[in-house]
CSV table of C-alpha atoms and ligand atoms in Angstrom, one decimal:
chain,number,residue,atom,x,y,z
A,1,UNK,CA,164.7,30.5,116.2
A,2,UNK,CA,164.7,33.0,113.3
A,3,UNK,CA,167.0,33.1,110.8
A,4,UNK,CA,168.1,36.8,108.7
A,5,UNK,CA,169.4,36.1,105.5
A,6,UNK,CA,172.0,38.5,104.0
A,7,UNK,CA,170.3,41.2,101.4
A,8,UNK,CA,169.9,39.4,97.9
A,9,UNK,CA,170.9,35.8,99.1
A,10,UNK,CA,169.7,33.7,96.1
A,11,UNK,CA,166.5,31.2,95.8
A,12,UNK,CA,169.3,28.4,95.9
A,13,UNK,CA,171.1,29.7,99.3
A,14,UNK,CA,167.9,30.0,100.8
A,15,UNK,CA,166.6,26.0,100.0
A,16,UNK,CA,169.9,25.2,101.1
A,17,UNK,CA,169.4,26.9,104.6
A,18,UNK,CA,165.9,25.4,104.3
A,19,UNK,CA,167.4,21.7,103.9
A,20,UNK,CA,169.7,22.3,107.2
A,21,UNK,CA,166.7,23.1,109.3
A,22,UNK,CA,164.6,20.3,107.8
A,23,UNK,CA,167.5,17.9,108.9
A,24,UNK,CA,167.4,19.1,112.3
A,25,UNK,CA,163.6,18.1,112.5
A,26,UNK,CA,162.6,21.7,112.6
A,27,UNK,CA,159.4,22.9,110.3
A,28,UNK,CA,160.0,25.8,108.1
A,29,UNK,CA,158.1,29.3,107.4
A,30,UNK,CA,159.5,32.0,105.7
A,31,UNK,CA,158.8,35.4,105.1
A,32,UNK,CA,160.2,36.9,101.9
A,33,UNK,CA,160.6,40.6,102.4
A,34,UNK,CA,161.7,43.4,99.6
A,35,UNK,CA,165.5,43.2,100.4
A,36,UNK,CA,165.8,39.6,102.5
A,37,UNK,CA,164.2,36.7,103.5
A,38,UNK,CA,163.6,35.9,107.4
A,39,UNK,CA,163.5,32.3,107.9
A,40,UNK,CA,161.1,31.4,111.0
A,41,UNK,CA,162.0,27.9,112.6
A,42,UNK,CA,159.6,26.2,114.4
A,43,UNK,CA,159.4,22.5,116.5
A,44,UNK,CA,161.3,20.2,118.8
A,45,UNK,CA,165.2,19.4,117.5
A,46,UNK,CA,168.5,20.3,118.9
A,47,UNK,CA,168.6,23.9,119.1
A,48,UNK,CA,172.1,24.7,119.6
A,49,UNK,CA,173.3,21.9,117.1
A,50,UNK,CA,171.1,23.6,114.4
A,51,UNK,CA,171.6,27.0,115.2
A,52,UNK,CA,175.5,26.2,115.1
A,53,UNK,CA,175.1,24.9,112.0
A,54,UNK,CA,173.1,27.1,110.2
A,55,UNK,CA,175.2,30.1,111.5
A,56,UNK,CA,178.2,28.9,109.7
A,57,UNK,CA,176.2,29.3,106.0
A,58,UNK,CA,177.4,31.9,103.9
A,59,UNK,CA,174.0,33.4,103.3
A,60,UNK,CA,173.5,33.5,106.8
A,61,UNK,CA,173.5,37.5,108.3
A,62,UNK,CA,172.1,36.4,112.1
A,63,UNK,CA,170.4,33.6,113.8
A,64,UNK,CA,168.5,34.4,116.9
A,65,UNK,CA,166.9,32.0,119.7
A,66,UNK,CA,163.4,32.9,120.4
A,67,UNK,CA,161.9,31.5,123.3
A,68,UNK,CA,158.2,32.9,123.2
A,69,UNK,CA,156.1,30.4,121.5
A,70,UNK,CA,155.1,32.9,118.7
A,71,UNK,CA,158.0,34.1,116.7
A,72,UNK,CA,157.6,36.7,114.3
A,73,UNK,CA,155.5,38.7,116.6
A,74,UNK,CA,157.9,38.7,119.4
A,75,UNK,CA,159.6,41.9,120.3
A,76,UNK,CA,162.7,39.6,120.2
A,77,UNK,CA,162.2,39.3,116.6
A,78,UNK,CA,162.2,42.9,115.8
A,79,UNK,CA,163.6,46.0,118.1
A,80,UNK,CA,161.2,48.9,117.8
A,81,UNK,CA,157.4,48.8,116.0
A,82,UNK,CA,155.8,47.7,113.2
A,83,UNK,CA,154.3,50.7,111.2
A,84,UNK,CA,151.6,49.7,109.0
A,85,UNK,CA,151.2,52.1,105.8
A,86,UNK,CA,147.4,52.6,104.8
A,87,UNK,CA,146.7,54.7,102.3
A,88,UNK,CA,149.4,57.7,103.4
A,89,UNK,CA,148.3,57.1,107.1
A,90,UNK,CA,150.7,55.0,109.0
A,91,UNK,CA,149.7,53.1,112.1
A,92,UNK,CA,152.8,52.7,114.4
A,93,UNK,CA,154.2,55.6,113.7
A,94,UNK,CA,154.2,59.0,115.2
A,95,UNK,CA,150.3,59.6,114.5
A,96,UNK,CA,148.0,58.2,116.8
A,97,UNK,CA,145.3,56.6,114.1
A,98,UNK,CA,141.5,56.9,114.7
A,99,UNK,CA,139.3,54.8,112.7
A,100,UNK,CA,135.5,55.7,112.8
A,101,UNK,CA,132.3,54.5,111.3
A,102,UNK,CA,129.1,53.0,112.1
A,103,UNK,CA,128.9,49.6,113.1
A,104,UNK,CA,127.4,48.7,109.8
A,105,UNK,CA,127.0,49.9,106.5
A,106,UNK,CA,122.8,50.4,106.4
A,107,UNK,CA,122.5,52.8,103.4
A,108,UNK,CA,124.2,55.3,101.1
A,109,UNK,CA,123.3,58.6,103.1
A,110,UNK,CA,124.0,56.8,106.1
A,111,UNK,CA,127.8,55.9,105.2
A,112,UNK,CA,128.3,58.8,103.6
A,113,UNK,CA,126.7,61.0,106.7
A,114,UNK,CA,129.2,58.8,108.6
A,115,UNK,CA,132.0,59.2,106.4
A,116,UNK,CA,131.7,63.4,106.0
A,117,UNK,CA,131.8,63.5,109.5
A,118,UNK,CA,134.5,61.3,110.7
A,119,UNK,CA,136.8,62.7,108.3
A,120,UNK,CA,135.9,66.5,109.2
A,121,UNK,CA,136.6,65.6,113.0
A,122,UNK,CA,139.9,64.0,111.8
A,123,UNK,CA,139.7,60.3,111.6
A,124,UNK,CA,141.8,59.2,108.9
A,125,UNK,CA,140.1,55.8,108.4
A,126,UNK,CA,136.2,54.5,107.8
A,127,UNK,CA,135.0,51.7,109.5
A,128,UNK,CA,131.9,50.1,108.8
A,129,UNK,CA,130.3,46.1,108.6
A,130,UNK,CA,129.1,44.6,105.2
A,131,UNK,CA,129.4,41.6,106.4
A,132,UNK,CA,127.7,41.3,110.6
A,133,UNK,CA,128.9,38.7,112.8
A,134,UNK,CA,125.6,38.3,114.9
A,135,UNK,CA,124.3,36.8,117.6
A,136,UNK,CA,121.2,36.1,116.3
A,137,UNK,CA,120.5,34.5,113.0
A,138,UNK,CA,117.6,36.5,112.8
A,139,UNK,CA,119.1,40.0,113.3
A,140,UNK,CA,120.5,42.3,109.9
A,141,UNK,CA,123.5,40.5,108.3
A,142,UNK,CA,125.0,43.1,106.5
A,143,UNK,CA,124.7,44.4,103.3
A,144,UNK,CA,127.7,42.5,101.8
A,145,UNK,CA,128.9,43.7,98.8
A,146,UNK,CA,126.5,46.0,97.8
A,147,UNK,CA,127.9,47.6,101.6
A,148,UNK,CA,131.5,47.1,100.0
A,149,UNK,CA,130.9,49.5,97.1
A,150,UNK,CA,129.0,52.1,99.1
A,151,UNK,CA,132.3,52.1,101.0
A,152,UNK,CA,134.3,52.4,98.6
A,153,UNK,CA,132.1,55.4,97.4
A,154,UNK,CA,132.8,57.0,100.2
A,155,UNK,CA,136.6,56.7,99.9
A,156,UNK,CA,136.4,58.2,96.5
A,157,UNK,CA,134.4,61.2,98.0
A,158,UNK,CA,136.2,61.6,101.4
A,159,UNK,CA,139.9,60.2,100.6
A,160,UNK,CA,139.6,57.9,103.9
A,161,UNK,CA,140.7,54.5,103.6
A,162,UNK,CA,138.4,51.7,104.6
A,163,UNK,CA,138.5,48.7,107.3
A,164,UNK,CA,135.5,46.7,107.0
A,165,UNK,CA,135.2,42.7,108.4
A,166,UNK,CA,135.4,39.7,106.3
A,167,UNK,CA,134.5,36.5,108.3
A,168,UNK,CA,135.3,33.9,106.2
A,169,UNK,CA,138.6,32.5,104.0
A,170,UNK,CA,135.8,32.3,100.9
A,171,UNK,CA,135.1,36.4,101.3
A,172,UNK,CA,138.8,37.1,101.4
A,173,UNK,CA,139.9,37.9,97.9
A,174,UNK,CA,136.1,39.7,97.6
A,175,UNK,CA,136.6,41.7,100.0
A,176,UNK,CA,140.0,42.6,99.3
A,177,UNK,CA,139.4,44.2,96.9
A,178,UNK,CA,137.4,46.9,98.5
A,179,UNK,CA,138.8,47.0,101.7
A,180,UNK,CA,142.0,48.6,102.6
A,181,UNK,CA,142.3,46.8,106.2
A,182,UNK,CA,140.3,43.7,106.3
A,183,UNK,CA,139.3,43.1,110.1
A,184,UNK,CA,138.9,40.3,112.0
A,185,UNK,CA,136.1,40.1,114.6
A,186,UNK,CA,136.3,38.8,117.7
A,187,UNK,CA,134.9,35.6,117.2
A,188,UNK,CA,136.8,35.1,114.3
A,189,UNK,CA,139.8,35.5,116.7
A,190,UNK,CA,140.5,31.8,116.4
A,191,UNK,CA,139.2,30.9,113.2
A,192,UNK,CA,142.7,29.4,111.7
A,193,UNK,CA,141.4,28.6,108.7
A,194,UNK,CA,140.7,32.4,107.8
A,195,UNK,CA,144.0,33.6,109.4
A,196,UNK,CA,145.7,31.5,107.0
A,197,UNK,CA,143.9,33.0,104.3
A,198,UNK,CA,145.1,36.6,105.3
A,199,UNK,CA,148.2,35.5,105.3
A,200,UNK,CA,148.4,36.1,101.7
A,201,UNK,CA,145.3,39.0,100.9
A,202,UNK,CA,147.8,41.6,100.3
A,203,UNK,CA,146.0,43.8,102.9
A,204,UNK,CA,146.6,45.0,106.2
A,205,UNK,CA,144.6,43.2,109.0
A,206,UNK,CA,142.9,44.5,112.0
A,207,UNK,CA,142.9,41.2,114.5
A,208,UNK,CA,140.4,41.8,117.0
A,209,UNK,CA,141.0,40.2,120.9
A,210,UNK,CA,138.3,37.3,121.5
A,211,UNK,CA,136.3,37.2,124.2
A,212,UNK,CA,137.9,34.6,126.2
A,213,UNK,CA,141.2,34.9,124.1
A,214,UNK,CA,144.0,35.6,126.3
A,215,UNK,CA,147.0,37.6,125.3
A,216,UNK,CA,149.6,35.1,124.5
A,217,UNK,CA,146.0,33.3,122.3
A,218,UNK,CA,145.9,36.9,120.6
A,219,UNK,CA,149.6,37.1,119.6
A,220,UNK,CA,149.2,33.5,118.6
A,221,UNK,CA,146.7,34.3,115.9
A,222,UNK,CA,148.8,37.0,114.8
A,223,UNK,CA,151.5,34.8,114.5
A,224,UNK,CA,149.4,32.7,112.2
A,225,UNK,CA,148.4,35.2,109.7
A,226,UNK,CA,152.6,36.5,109.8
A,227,UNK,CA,153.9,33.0,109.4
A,228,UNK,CA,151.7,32.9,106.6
A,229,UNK,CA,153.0,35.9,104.5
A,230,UNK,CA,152.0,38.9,105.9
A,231,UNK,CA,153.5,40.8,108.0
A,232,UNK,CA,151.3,43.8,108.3
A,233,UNK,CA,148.9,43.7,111.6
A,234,UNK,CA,147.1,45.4,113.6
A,235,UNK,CA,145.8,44.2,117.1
A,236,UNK,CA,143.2,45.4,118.9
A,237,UNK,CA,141.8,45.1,122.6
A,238,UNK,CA,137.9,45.2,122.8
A,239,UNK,CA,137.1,44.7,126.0
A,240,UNK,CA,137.1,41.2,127.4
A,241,UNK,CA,133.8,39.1,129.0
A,242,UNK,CA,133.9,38.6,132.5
A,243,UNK,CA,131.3,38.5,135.3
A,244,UNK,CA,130.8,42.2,135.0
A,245,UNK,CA,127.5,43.3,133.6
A,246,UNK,CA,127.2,47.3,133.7
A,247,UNK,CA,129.5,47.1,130.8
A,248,UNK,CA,128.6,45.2,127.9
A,249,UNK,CA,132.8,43.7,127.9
A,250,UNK,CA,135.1,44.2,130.6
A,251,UNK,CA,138.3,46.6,129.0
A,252,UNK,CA,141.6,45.1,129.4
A,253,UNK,CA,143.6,48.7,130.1
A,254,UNK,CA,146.4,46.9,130.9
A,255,UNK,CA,146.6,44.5,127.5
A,256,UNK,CA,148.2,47.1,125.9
A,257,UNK,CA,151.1,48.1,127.7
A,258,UNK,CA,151.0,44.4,128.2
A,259,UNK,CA,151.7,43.6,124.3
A,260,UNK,CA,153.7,46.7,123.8
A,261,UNK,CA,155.8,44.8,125.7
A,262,UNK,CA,155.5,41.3,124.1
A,263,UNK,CA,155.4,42.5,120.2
A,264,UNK,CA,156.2,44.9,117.7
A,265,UNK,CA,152.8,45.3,116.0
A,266,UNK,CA,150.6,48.0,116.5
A,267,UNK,CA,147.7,47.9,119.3
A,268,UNK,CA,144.9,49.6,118.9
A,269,UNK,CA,141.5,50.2,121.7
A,270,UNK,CA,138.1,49.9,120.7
A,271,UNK,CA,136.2,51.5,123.9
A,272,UNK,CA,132.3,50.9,121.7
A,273,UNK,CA,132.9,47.5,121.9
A,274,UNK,CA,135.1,47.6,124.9
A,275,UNK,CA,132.5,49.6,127.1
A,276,UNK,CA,129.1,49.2,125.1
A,277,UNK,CA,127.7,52.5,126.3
A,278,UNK,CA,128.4,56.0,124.8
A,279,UNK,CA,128.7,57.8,127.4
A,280,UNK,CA,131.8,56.2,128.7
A,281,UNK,CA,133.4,55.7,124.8
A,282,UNK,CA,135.3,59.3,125.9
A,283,UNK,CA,136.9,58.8,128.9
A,284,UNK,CA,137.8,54.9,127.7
A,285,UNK,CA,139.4,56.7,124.9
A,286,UNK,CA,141.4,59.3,127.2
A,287,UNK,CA,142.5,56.2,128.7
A,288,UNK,CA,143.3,54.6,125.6
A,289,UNK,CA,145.8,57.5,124.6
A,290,UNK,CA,147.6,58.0,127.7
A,291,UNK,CA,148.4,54.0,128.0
A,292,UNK,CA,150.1,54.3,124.7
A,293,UNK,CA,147.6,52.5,122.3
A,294,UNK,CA,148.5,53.3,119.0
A,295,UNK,CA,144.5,54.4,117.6
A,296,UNK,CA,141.1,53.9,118.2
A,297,UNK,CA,138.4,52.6,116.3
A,298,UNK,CA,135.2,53.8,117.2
A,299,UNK,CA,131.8,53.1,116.5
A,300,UNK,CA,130.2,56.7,115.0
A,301,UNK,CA,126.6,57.0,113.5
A,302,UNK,CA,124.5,59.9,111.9
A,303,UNK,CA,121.7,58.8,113.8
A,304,UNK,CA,122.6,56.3,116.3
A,305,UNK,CA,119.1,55.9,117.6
A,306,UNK,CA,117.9,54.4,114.2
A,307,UNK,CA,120.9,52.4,114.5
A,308,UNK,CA,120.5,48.5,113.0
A,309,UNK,CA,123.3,47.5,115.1
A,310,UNK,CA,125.1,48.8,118.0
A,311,UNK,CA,123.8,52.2,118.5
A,312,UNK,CA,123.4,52.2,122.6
A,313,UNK,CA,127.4,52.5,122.6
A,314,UNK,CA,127.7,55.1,119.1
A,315,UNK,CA,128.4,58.5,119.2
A,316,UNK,CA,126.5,60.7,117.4
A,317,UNK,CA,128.7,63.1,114.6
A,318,UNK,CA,128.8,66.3,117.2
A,319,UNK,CA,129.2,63.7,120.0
A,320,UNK,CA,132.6,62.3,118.2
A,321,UNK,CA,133.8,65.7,116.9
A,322,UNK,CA,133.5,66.7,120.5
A,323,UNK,CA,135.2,63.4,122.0
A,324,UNK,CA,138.3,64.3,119.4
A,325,UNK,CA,138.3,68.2,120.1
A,326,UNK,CA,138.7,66.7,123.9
A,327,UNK,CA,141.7,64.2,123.1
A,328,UNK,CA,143.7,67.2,121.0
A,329,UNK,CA,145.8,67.5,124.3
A,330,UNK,CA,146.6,64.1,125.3
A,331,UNK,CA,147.4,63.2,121.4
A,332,UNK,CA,149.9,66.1,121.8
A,333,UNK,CA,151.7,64.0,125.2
A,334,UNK,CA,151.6,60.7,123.2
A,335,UNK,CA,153.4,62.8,119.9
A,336,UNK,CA,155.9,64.1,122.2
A,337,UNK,CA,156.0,60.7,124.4
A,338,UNK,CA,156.9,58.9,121.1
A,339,UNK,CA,158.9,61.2,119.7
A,340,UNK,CA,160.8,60.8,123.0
A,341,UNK,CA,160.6,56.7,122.2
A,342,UNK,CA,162.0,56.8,118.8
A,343,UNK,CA,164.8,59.1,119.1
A,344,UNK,CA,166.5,57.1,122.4
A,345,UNK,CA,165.6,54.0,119.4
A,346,UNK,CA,167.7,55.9,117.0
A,347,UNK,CA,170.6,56.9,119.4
A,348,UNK,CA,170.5,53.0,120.7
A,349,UNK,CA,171.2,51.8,116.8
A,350,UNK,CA,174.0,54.1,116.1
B,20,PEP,C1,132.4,45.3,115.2
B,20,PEP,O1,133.5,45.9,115.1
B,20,PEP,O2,131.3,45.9,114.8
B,20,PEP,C2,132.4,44.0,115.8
B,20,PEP,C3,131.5,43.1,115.5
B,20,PEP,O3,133.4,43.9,116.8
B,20,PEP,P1,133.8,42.7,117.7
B,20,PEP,O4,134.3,41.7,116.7
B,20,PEP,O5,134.9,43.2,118.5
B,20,PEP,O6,132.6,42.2,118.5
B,21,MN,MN1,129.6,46.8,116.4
């Protein structure tokens, strides 16, 4: 159940509401926006005794019975998309967001190689590692925060904002303060304990699909970092493991119409990760468009074959400039596709 409080209801109406759900054996979370507070209600009670109840409250503006076990992710929770603002960019909006970097941040003229390029072919948004979930303990594990300011040097130079990973709740406020989406990896998918602490970093996240995680795990997660204060994520699908072994991960096409369909939030496609080869990153990313994602973020490096990590399935500056020049037309089917989606939105409200 959610509950909308009316604009400006005071800190008093809102315990009060509080109280009543507590009475009814239902646990609490609440998310205080600019103009009202939404009231998430979750556990085992008498749902109709409780939501009769609380409807009758003066502060009260709607009460609304969500069955999915994630709430504030649910499409029932909220009719149209979240757009995420970014430094001027907005994801879920009417751009379709590319993010591009190198997987990790190995140098100065690396980055800024990287960064130049990206944002000449008209990604609006750096990626790059400081800190490198790998396999191996032996393999490069990032530059950390010595990384972190040579990304943020190449914000100030190129004006693009910057998503790097943080992999642990005691990096959160560090890297916060560089980063202007914090991603989560992966295999960080699950790690509660972190998505508890983006629940209140003040950033946008990127929440990468695990692995093994299945859809309804991924919205889950989201939920977790929502339910904990903020409101502003990003998924993304990156290819899934299964027996298949020409591709590094098998990509789930169909997750995205599949949460387009389930939540609000914005879904982006990583095809690097997703495909692990470069020369399928382009038509993954055709596919990516015409599906409906909402962006890419792709794996781009000055020199991918002196790559430290991931440079079998990075494009190569000219490579990605080219891979972009080739998506111009499809971008201009999804513009006019959503366009299309939010004006029968607008006529549906009014
Ligand atoms: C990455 O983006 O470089 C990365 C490690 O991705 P994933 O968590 O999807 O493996
Ligand atoms: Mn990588």
């Amino acid at each position: 159940m959610i509950i909308s409080m009316k604009m400006h209801a005071t800190r008093q109406e809102i315990d009060e509401v509080r109280n009543q759900v507590e009475h009814f054996g239902y646990k609490v979370h609440s998310i205080e926006g600019e103009e009202r507070v939404v009231i998430g209600v979750v556990g085992v009670g008498d749902v109709t005794a409780c939501m009769e109840s609380v409807e009758s409250m003066p502060q009260v503006e709607k009460v609304v019975r969500i069955s999915a076990p994630y709430k504030f992710v649910s499409k029932q929770f909220r009719a149209g998309r979240t757009r995420v603002r970014v430094n001027g960019t907005v994801i879920g909006g009417d751009e379709f967001v590319v993010m591009a970097g190198p997987c990790s941040v190995e140098s100065e003229a690396q980055i800024m190689r990287a960064a130049e390029g990206v944002a000449a072919a008209g990604a609006k948004i750096l990626r790059g590692g400081a800190f490198k979930p790998r396999t191996s303990p032996y393999d490069f594990q990032g530059m950390e925060e010595e990384g972190l300011k040579l990304l943020q040097k190449a914000k100030k130079s190129t004006g693009l904002a910057i998503i790097t990973e943080v992999m642990s709740d005691r990096d959160v406020e560090l890297i916060a303060q560089y980063a202007d989406i914090m991603q989560v990896g992966a295999r960080n998918m699950q790690n509660f304990v972190l998505l508890k602490a983006l629940g209140k970093c003040g950033r946008p996240v990127l929440l990468k699909r695990g692995m093994s995680g299945t859809i309804k795990e991924l919205l889950m997660s989201a939920e977790y970092i929502v339910a904990h204060g903020n409101s502003d994520v990003i998924l993304c699908e990156r290819g899934i493991r299964t027996f298949e072994t020409e591709t590094r991960n098998t990509c789930d096409i169909a997750a995205i119409p599949a949460l387009n369909e389930l939540t609000h939030l914005p879904v982006i496609l990583d095809p690097s990760h997703a495909t692990g080869k470069r020369s399928l990153v382009p038509a993954v990313s055709r596919a990516g468009v015409a599906i409906g994602a909402d962006g890419l973020i792709v794996e781009v490096h000055p020199a991918p074959e002196k790559a430290i990590s991931d440079g079998a399935q990075s494009l190569d500056i000219p490579q990605f400039q080219r891979m972009m020049n080739e998506l111009e037309p499809y971008i201009q089917l999804w513009k006019s596709s959503r366009a299309k989606e939010n004006a029968a939105a607008a006529a549906a409200t009014h």
